Coordinates of C-alpha atoms and ligand atoms in Angstrom, one line a residue:
M1 CA 74.5 52.6 -13.2
K2 CA 76.4 49.8 -14.8
A3 CA 75.9 49.4 -18.7
A4 CA 73.9 46.6 -19.8
L5 CA 76.0 43.3 -20.2
H6 CA 76.2 43.2 -24.1
V7 CA 75.7 39.5 -25.3
L8 CA 76.2 38.3 -28.8
T9 CA 74.1 35.4 -29.5
I10 CA 74.9 33.1 -32.5
V11 CA 72.2 31.1 -34.3
G12 CA 72.0 29.4 -37.6
A13 CA 70.2 26.2 -37.6
R14 CA 66.6 25.5 -36.8
P15 CA 66.9 24.2 -33.4
Q16 CA 69.0 27.1 -32.4
I17 CA 66.6 29.6 -33.4
I18 CA 64.0 27.9 -31.3
K19 CA 66.3 27.5 -28.4
A20 CA 67.4 31.1 -28.6
A21 CA 63.7 32.3 -28.1
A22 CA 63.8 31.3 -24.4
F23 CA 66.7 33.6 -23.5
S24 CA 65.6 36.4 -25.9
H25 CA 62.4 36.5 -24.0
A26 CA 64.1 36.7 -20.6
V27 CA 66.1 39.7 -21.9
G28 CA 62.9 41.4 -23.2
G29 CA 61.5 40.8 -19.8
K30 CA 63.3 40.0 -16.5
Y31 CA 66.5 41.4 -17.8
R32 CA 65.3 44.4 -19.6
G33 CA 68.0 47.1 -19.2
R34 CA 70.6 44.7 -17.5
I35 CA 71.2 42.6 -20.6
K36 CA 71.5 43.7 -24.1
E37 CA 71.4 41.1 -26.8
T38 CA 72.6 41.3 -30.3
L39 CA 71.6 38.3 -32.5
L40 CA 73.7 37.1 -35.3
H41 CA 72.3 34.6 -37.8
T42 CA 74.9 32.7 -39.6
G43 CA 72.5 31.8 -42.6
Q44 CA 73.1 28.1 -42.1
H45 CA 69.4 27.4 -42.5
Y46 CA 67.7 29.9 -44.9
D47 CA 64.6 28.4 -46.3
A48 CA 61.6 30.5 -44.8
N49 CA 60.1 27.2 -43.1
M50 CA 63.6 26.5 -41.7
S51 CA 64.3 30.0 -40.3
R52 CA 62.1 32.9 -40.5
T53 CA 58.9 31.1 -39.5
F54 CA 60.5 30.6 -36.1
F55 CA 61.4 34.3 -35.5
D56 CA 57.8 35.2 -36.3
E57 CA 56.1 32.5 -34.4
L58 CA 58.4 32.6 -31.2
G59 CA 58.5 36.3 -31.2
I60 CA 62.3 36.5 -31.6
P61 CA 63.3 39.9 -32.6
P62 CA 64.9 40.0 -36.2
A63 CA 68.6 39.2 -36.5
D64 CA 70.8 42.3 -36.0
I65 CA 73.6 40.8 -38.1
M66 CA 72.8 38.5 -41.0
L67 CA 75.4 36.4 -42.7
H68 CA 74.6 34.3 -45.6
A69 CA 76.9 31.2 -45.1
G70 CA 74.4 28.9 -46.8
S71 CA 74.9 25.3 -47.6
G72 CA 78.1 23.5 -48.4
D73 CA 80.9 21.2 -47.3
H74 CA 81.7 21.5 -43.7
G75 CA 85.0 23.4 -44.2
V76 CA 83.5 26.0 -46.7
Q77 CA 80.4 26.5 -44.7
T78 CA 82.3 26.8 -41.2
A79 CA 85.0 29.0 -42.9
R80 CA 82.3 31.4 -44.2
M81 CA 80.7 31.7 -40.7
I82 CA 84.0 32.2 -39.0
E83 CA 85.0 35.0 -41.2
G84 CA 81.7 36.9 -40.7
I85 CA 81.5 36.3 -37.0
E86 CA 85.3 37.5 -36.6
R87 CA 84.2 40.7 -38.6
A88 CA 81.3 41.3 -36.1
L89 CA 83.4 40.8 -33.1
Q90 CA 86.2 43.3 -34.5
K91 CA 83.5 46.0 -35.0
E92 CA 82.0 46.1 -31.6
H93 CA 82.8 44.9 -28.1
Y94 CA 80.7 42.1 -26.6
D95 CA 81.0 41.0 -23.0
V96 CA 79.8 37.5 -23.8
M97 CA 79.1 35.1 -26.8
L98 CA 76.2 32.9 -26.3
L99 CA 76.3 29.5 -28.3
Y100 CA 73.6 26.8 -28.6
G101 CA 74.1 23.2 -29.1
D102 CA 76.5 21.5 -31.6
T103 CA 76.1 22.7 -35.1
N104 CA 78.7 24.2 -37.4
S105 CA 77.3 27.7 -36.4
T106 CA 78.2 26.8 -32.9
L107 CA 81.7 25.8 -33.8
A108 CA 82.3 28.9 -36.0
G109 CA 81.1 31.1 -33.1
A110 CA 83.4 29.2 -30.7
L111 CA 86.6 29.6 -32.7
A112 CA 86.0 33.2 -33.7
A113 CA 85.4 34.1 -30.2
V114 CA 88.1 32.3 -28.4
K115 CA 90.8 33.7 -30.6
L116 CA 89.5 37.2 -30.1
H117 CA 89.3 36.6 -26.2
V118 CA 85.6 37.0 -26.1
P119 CA 84.1 34.9 -23.2
I120 CA 81.8 32.1 -24.3
A121 CA 78.7 31.0 -22.7
H122 CA 77.8 27.4 -24.1
V123 CA 74.2 26.2 -23.6
E124 CA 73.8 22.4 -23.8
A125 CA 77.3 22.0 -22.7
G126 CA 78.7 18.5 -21.9
L127 CA 76.4 16.4 -24.0
R128 CA 78.3 13.6 -25.6
S129 CA 77.4 10.7 -27.9
F130 CA 81.0 9.2 -27.7
N131 CA 80.7 9.0 -31.5
K132 CA 83.3 11.4 -33.2
S133 CA 82.0 10.2 -36.7
M134 CA 79.0 12.8 -35.9
P135 CA 80.1 16.3 -37.0
E136 CA 78.1 17.5 -33.9
E137 CA 80.2 15.5 -31.4
V138 CA 83.5 17.3 -32.7
N139 CA 81.6 20.6 -32.7
R140 CA 80.4 20.3 -29.0
I141 CA 83.8 19.1 -27.7
V142 CA 85.6 22.1 -29.4
C143 CA 83.0 24.6 -28.1
D144 CA 83.1 23.0 -24.6
H145 CA 86.9 23.4 -24.4
C146 CA 86.8 27.1 -25.6
S147 CA 84.1 28.2 -23.2
T148 CA 84.1 30.1 -19.9
W149 CA 80.4 29.2 -18.8
L150 CA 79.3 25.6 -19.3
F151 CA 75.5 25.6 -19.1
C152 CA 74.6 21.9 -18.6
P153 CA 71.0 20.5 -19.0
T154 CA 71.6 17.4 -17.0
I155 CA 73.9 15.7 -14.4
T156 CA 75.1 13.4 -17.1
A157 CA 76.5 16.3 -19.0
V158 CA 78.3 17.3 -15.9
A159 CA 79.7 13.9 -15.4
N160 CA 80.9 13.9 -19.1
L161 CA 82.7 17.2 -18.6
E162 CA 84.5 16.1 -15.4
R163 CA 85.8 13.0 -17.3
E164 CA 87.4 15.3 -19.7
G165 CA 89.1 17.1 -16.9
F166 CA 86.8 20.1 -16.2
E167 CA 86.4 20.9 -12.5
V168 CA 83.0 21.5 -10.8
D169 CA 84.3 23.9 -8.2
T170 CA 86.2 26.7 -9.6
E171 CA 87.0 30.0 -8.2
M172 CA 85.3 33.1 -9.5
P173 CA 85.4 34.8 -11.9
A174 CA 85.3 31.9 -14.4
S175 CA 87.7 32.1 -17.3
R176 CA 88.6 30.2 -20.3
D177 CA 91.2 28.4 -18.4
K178 CA 88.9 27.8 -15.3
P179 CA 85.5 27.5 -16.7
R180 CA 82.4 27.4 -14.6
I181 CA 79.9 24.4 -14.8
V182 CA 76.3 25.4 -14.0
V183 CA 73.3 22.9 -14.2
N184 CA 70.5 25.2 -15.3
G185 CA 68.0 22.8 -16.9
D186 CA 66.9 22.9 -20.5
V187 CA 65.9 25.9 -22.6
M188 CA 63.9 23.7 -24.8
F189 CA 61.6 22.7 -21.8
D190 CA 61.2 26.4 -21.3
N191 CA 60.0 26.8 -24.9
S192 CA 57.8 23.8 -24.9
M193 CA 56.0 24.9 -21.8
R194 CA 55.7 28.5 -22.8
F195 CA 54.1 27.6 -26.3
A196 CA 52.0 24.6 -25.6
A197 CA 48.9 26.7 -24.9
L198 CA 49.4 28.9 -28.0
A199 CA 49.9 25.8 -30.1
A200 CA 46.7 24.4 -28.8
E201 CA 45.0 27.5 -29.7
R202 CA 46.5 28.2 -33.1
S203 CA 47.4 25.0 -34.7
T204 CA 44.9 23.4 -37.0
L205 CA 47.2 20.9 -38.6
L206 CA 45.8 17.7 -37.2
H207 CA 42.4 18.8 -38.4
E208 CA 43.8 19.5 -41.9
L209 CA 45.5 16.2 -42.1
G210 CA 42.5 14.3 -40.8
V211 CA 44.3 12.5 -38.0
A212 CA 43.0 12.1 -34.5
P213 CA 44.7 12.9 -31.3
E214 CA 46.6 9.5 -30.1
G215 CA 45.7 8.2 -33.6
F216 CA 49.0 8.7 -35.6
I217 CA 52.8 8.2 -35.5
L218 CA 54.9 11.3 -35.8
A219 CA 58.4 10.7 -37.5
T220 CA 61.3 13.1 -38.2
I221 CA 64.6 12.0 -40.0
H222 CA 67.5 14.5 -40.9
R223 CA 70.7 13.2 -39.5
N224 CA 73.2 12.9 -42.3
H225 CA 74.3 9.4 -41.1
N226 CA 70.6 8.3 -41.8
T227 CA 69.8 10.6 -45.0
D228 CA 73.1 10.0 -46.9
D229 CA 73.3 6.3 -46.6
P230 CA 71.0 4.4 -48.9
I231 CA 70.9 1.3 -46.9
R232 CA 70.0 3.1 -43.9
L233 CA 67.6 5.4 -45.5
N234 CA 65.8 2.5 -47.1
A235 CA 65.6 0.6 -43.8
I236 CA 64.1 3.2 -41.9
F237 CA 61.4 4.1 -44.6
S238 CA 60.6 0.4 -45.1
A239 CA 60.2 0.1 -41.3
L240 CA 57.9 3.2 -41.1
L241 CA 55.7 1.6 -44.1
D242 CA 55.6 -1.5 -42.2
L243 CA 54.6 0.2 -38.9
Q244 CA 51.9 2.1 -40.7
Q245 CA 50.4 -1.1 -42.1
R246 CA 50.7 -3.4 -39.2
H247 CA 49.2 -0.9 -36.7
A248 CA 46.9 0.8 -39.2
L249 CA 48.2 4.2 -37.9
P250 CA 48.8 7.0 -40.2
V251 CA 52.3 8.4 -40.2
V252 CA 53.0 12.2 -40.3
L253 CA 56.5 13.1 -41.5
P254 CA 57.5 16.7 -41.6
L255 CA 60.6 16.5 -44.1
H256 CA 63.9 18.2 -43.6
P257 CA 65.0 19.6 -47.0
R258 CA 68.0 17.3 -46.9
T259 CA 65.7 14.3 -46.4
R260 CA 63.4 15.1 -49.2
K261 CA 66.3 15.5 -51.5
R262 CA 67.9 12.2 -50.6
M263 CA 64.6 10.4 -50.7
H264 CA 64.4 11.2 -54.3
E265 CA 68.2 10.1 -54.9
L266 CA 68.4 7.1 -52.7
L267 CA 65.0 5.3 -51.9
A268 CA 64.3 2.2 -54.0
A269 CA 61.8 3.2 -56.7
D270 CA 59.0 0.8 -55.4
L271 CA 59.5 2.1 -51.8
H272 CA 59.4 5.6 -52.8
A273 CA 56.2 5.1 -55.0
A274 CA 54.6 3.3 -52.3
L275 CA 55.1 6.0 -49.8
Q276 CA 53.9 8.8 -52.3
A277 CA 50.9 6.7 -53.2
S278 CA 49.8 6.1 -49.6
V279 CA 47.0 8.1 -48.3
H280 CA 48.2 7.1 -44.8
F281 CA 51.6 8.7 -45.2
H282 CA 51.7 12.5 -44.8
L283 CA 55.0 13.6 -46.3
L284 CA 55.0 17.4 -45.2
P285 CA 57.3 20.4 -45.8
P286 CA 59.1 21.4 -42.5
C287 CA 56.5 22.5 -39.9
G288 CA 56.3 25.7 -37.7
F289 CA 57.1 25.2 -34.1
L290 CA 53.4 25.5 -33.1
D291 CA 52.4 22.8 -35.5
M292 CA 55.3 20.7 -34.4
I293 CA 54.0 21.0 -30.8
A294 CA 50.7 20.0 -31.8
L295 CA 51.9 17.1 -33.5
E296 CA 54.0 15.9 -30.6
R297 CA 51.1 16.4 -28.3
G298 CA 48.7 14.6 -30.5
A299 CA 51.0 11.6 -31.6
R300 CA 50.6 8.2 -30.1
L301 CA 54.4 7.5 -30.9
V302 CA 57.3 9.4 -32.2
V303 CA 60.0 7.9 -34.3
T304 CA 63.0 10.3 -34.7
D305 CA 66.7 10.9 -35.1
S306 CA 66.3 14.4 -33.9
G307 CA 67.7 15.4 -30.5
G308 CA 65.2 18.1 -29.8
V309 CA 62.3 16.0 -31.0
Q310 CA 63.3 13.1 -28.7
K311 CA 63.1 15.5 -25.7
E312 CA 59.9 17.3 -26.7
A313 CA 58.3 13.7 -27.0
Y314 CA 59.3 13.2 -23.4
F315 CA 58.0 16.8 -22.3
F316 CA 54.7 15.8 -23.8
G317 CA 54.7 12.5 -22.4
K318 CA 55.1 10.5 -25.6
P319 CA 57.4 7.5 -26.2
A320 CA 60.2 7.8 -28.7
V321 CA 61.9 5.3 -30.9
V322 CA 65.2 6.7 -31.7
L323 CA 66.7 6.1 -35.1
R324 CA 70.3 6.2 -33.8
P325 CA 72.7 3.8 -32.2
E326 CA 73.4 6.2 -29.3
T327 CA 71.9 9.4 -27.9
E328 CA 73.3 12.3 -25.8
W329 CA 69.9 12.1 -24.0
V330 CA 70.8 8.9 -22.0
E331 CA 68.1 9.8 -19.2
L332 CA 65.4 9.2 -21.5
V333 CA 66.5 5.7 -22.5
E334 CA 67.2 4.9 -18.8
A335 CA 63.6 6.2 -17.8
G336 CA 62.1 3.9 -20.5
Q337 CA 60.7 6.7 -22.6
A338 CA 62.9 6.2 -25.5
V339 CA 64.4 3.1 -27.2
L340 CA 67.4 3.2 -29.4
A341 CA 66.6 1.3 -32.4
D342 CA 69.4 2.4 -34.9
A343 CA 68.2 2.0 -38.5
D344 CA 67.4 -1.8 -37.8
P345 CA 63.9 -2.4 -39.2
A346 CA 63.4 -5.3 -36.6
R347 CA 64.4 -3.2 -33.7
I348 CA 62.3 -0.3 -34.7
T349 CA 59.1 -2.5 -35.3
A350 CA 59.7 -4.2 -31.9
A351 CA 60.2 -1.0 -30.1
A352 CA 57.1 0.6 -31.6
A353 CA 55.1 -2.4 -31.0
A354 CA 56.0 -2.7 -27.4
F355 CA 55.2 1.1 -26.9
L356 CA 51.8 0.9 -28.8
E357 CA 50.8 -2.1 -26.7
H358 CA 52.0 -1.2 -23.3
G359 CA 52.5 2.6 -23.4
M360 CA 55.4 4.1 -21.5
P361 CA 56.5 4.3 -17.9
Q362 CA 56.0 7.4 -15.8
C363 CA 59.1 9.4 -16.2
P364 CA 60.5 11.6 -13.5
P365 CA 61.3 15.4 -14.3
L366 CA 64.7 15.6 -15.8
F367 CA 65.1 18.9 -17.5
G368 CA 64.6 21.6 -14.9
D369 CA 61.7 23.9 -13.9
G370 CA 61.0 25.8 -17.2
H371 CA 63.4 28.7 -16.1
A372 CA 66.5 27.6 -17.5
A373 CA 67.0 30.6 -19.8
E374 CA 66.6 32.9 -16.8
A375 CA 69.3 31.0 -14.9
I376 CA 71.6 31.8 -17.7
G377 CA 71.2 35.6 -17.4
E378 CA 71.5 35.3 -13.4
V379 CA 74.9 33.7 -13.7
L380 CA 76.3 36.0 -16.5
L381 CA 75.1 39.1 -14.6
E382 CA 76.4 37.7 -11.3
E383 CA 79.9 36.9 -12.8
R384 CA 80.4 39.9 -15.0
V385 CA 84.0 41.3 -14.5
Ligands
UD1_401 C1 72.2 20.9 -39.2 C2 73.1 20.4 -38.0 C3 72.6 19.5 -37.2 C4 71.1 19.8 -36.8 C5 70.4 20.2 -37.9 C6 69.1 20.7 -37.4 C7 75.6 20.8 -38.5 C8 76.9 20.0 -38.8 N1 74.5 20.0 -38.5 O1 72.1 19.8 -40.1 O2 73.2 19.2 -36.0 O3 70.5 18.7 -36.1 O4 71.0 21.4 -38.6 O5 67.9 20.7 -38.2 O6 75.7 21.9 -38.4 N2 69.0 22.8 -46.7 C9 68.0 23.5 -47.3 N3 67.5 24.7 -46.8 C10 67.8 25.2 -45.7 C11 68.9 24.4 -45.1 C12 69.4 23.1 -45.5 O7 67.6 22.9 -48.4 O8 67.4 26.2 -45.2 C13 69.6 21.5 -47.3 C14 70.8 21.9 -48.2 O9 70.6 20.8 -49.3 C15 71.9 21.4 -47.2 C16 71.2 20.3 -46.4 O10 70.0 20.7 -46.3 O11 73.0 20.9 -47.9 C17 72.0 20.1 -45.1 O12 71.9 21.4 -44.4 P1 73.0 21.8 -43.1 O13 72.8 23.0 -42.5 O14 74.5 21.6 -43.8 O15 73.0 20.5 -42.1 P2 71.6 19.9 -41.5 O16 71.4 18.5 -42.1 O17 70.5 20.9 -41.6
UDP402 N1 61.0 21.2 -35.5 C1 60.0 22.0 -36.3 N2 59.5 21.6 -37.4 C2 59.9 20.4 -38.0 C3 60.8 19.7 -37.4 C4 61.4 20.0 -36.1 O1 59.7 23.1 -35.7 O2 59.4 20.2 -39.0 C5 61.5 21.6 -34.3 C6 61.4 20.6 -33.2 O3 60.1 20.8 -32.4 C7 62.6 20.9 -32.3 C8 63.7 21.3 -33.2 O4 62.9 21.6 -34.4 O5 62.2 21.9 -31.3 C9 64.4 20.2 -33.5 O6 65.3 20.5 -34.6 P1 65.9 19.4 -35.5 O7 65.1 18.2 -35.4 O8 66.2 20.1 -36.8 O9 67.5 19.3 -34.9 P2 68.2 18.7 -33.5 O10 67.4 18.9 -32.6 O11 68.2 17.1 -33.9 O12 69.5 19.2 -33.7

């Protein structure tokens, strides 16, 4: 009997831990005995409510290898991670490195693995914002170009890769120089479907906040482009305050630690005071995943700059006002579920008013059948050399 395929999965930031749950679940179930997963946590996110909570709630086994890269400038943070990941790769043989998304943890994994000739499977391959001022855009391009398997969530992602010279039909086995493109759906959809019932059973957050289903706006803000620019940050929070008052809807805002810090530093004093004083503004610590699902399902409208929250809004049939000039998830905009409003109060207000008045159109299924993680396992086992 063949030895189990040994996969080293790298996680570090909140959304990666969440994404990793779907594959870890498949490894513990359908692929038990055929795939062995070792989990390396870079320590990019380290507060309990940005990291450990998700292991506990989503039933992910604890990380086998824990680095403590922590926060820092991009170069410093990424370098610490590369060093730790390289050490792990030198200690033990892995058949595949599994990388998620576009964070500095993804970049570090890609650079460490490609130099040591460990084949990379990139989940969420091919996404592009066409805006290289975003650190994530650089990270995802580098990772795609180091990978052997490119797991694309959408057809748009495949087209983006083709434009960069990747070929759709490649001979087997795949390699770094002849990588294989696979459209497998979205592991986040797998998770949202799997945990929705548990969230309904366990989350009491709406009740605790005193907000009614369909009776509040959910907002999340964490992109450095928004949080670290005083003009954009003030514009976004003024728009949220305006929305709250104009539509008499409470706003629930779980705050990323970066955002909380920047609000203190960069918001105009009167705006900050108004937000703090308003009983209709619920400024919360980062939420667990089950509470987050409950908020997304309960919200009347989602206002966000998060990639994951944009999609989850769609999974739960909620319209989204996106606080960015562009998005990697163009299908959502084309389907009319999301509107790009940047950090422009007039556009935010207009998009929100339109959704609140008219609702959103019916959207086609866009992100697979809820078995994206199993498809990854299938391809890796089929192509093992
Ligand atoms: C990172 C990713 C981003 C992703 C986001 C998910 C990069 C370049 N960015 O952004 O793509 O959307 O994670 O949430 O990798 N902090 C804490 N506690 C923590 C973690 C962070 O206080 O547990 C604070 C620190 O002040 C830190 C700041 O948040 O400097 C930013 O953290 P960092 O991981 O560098 O970037 P994110 O904004 O979280
Ligand atoms: N999320 C969460 N609690 C929060 C905010 C987000 O559980 O307070 C989840 C959200 O449901 C989604 C993921 O984190 O699954 C998105 O992560 P984030 O917005 O940090 O990053 P992005 O997706 O933009 O990279």
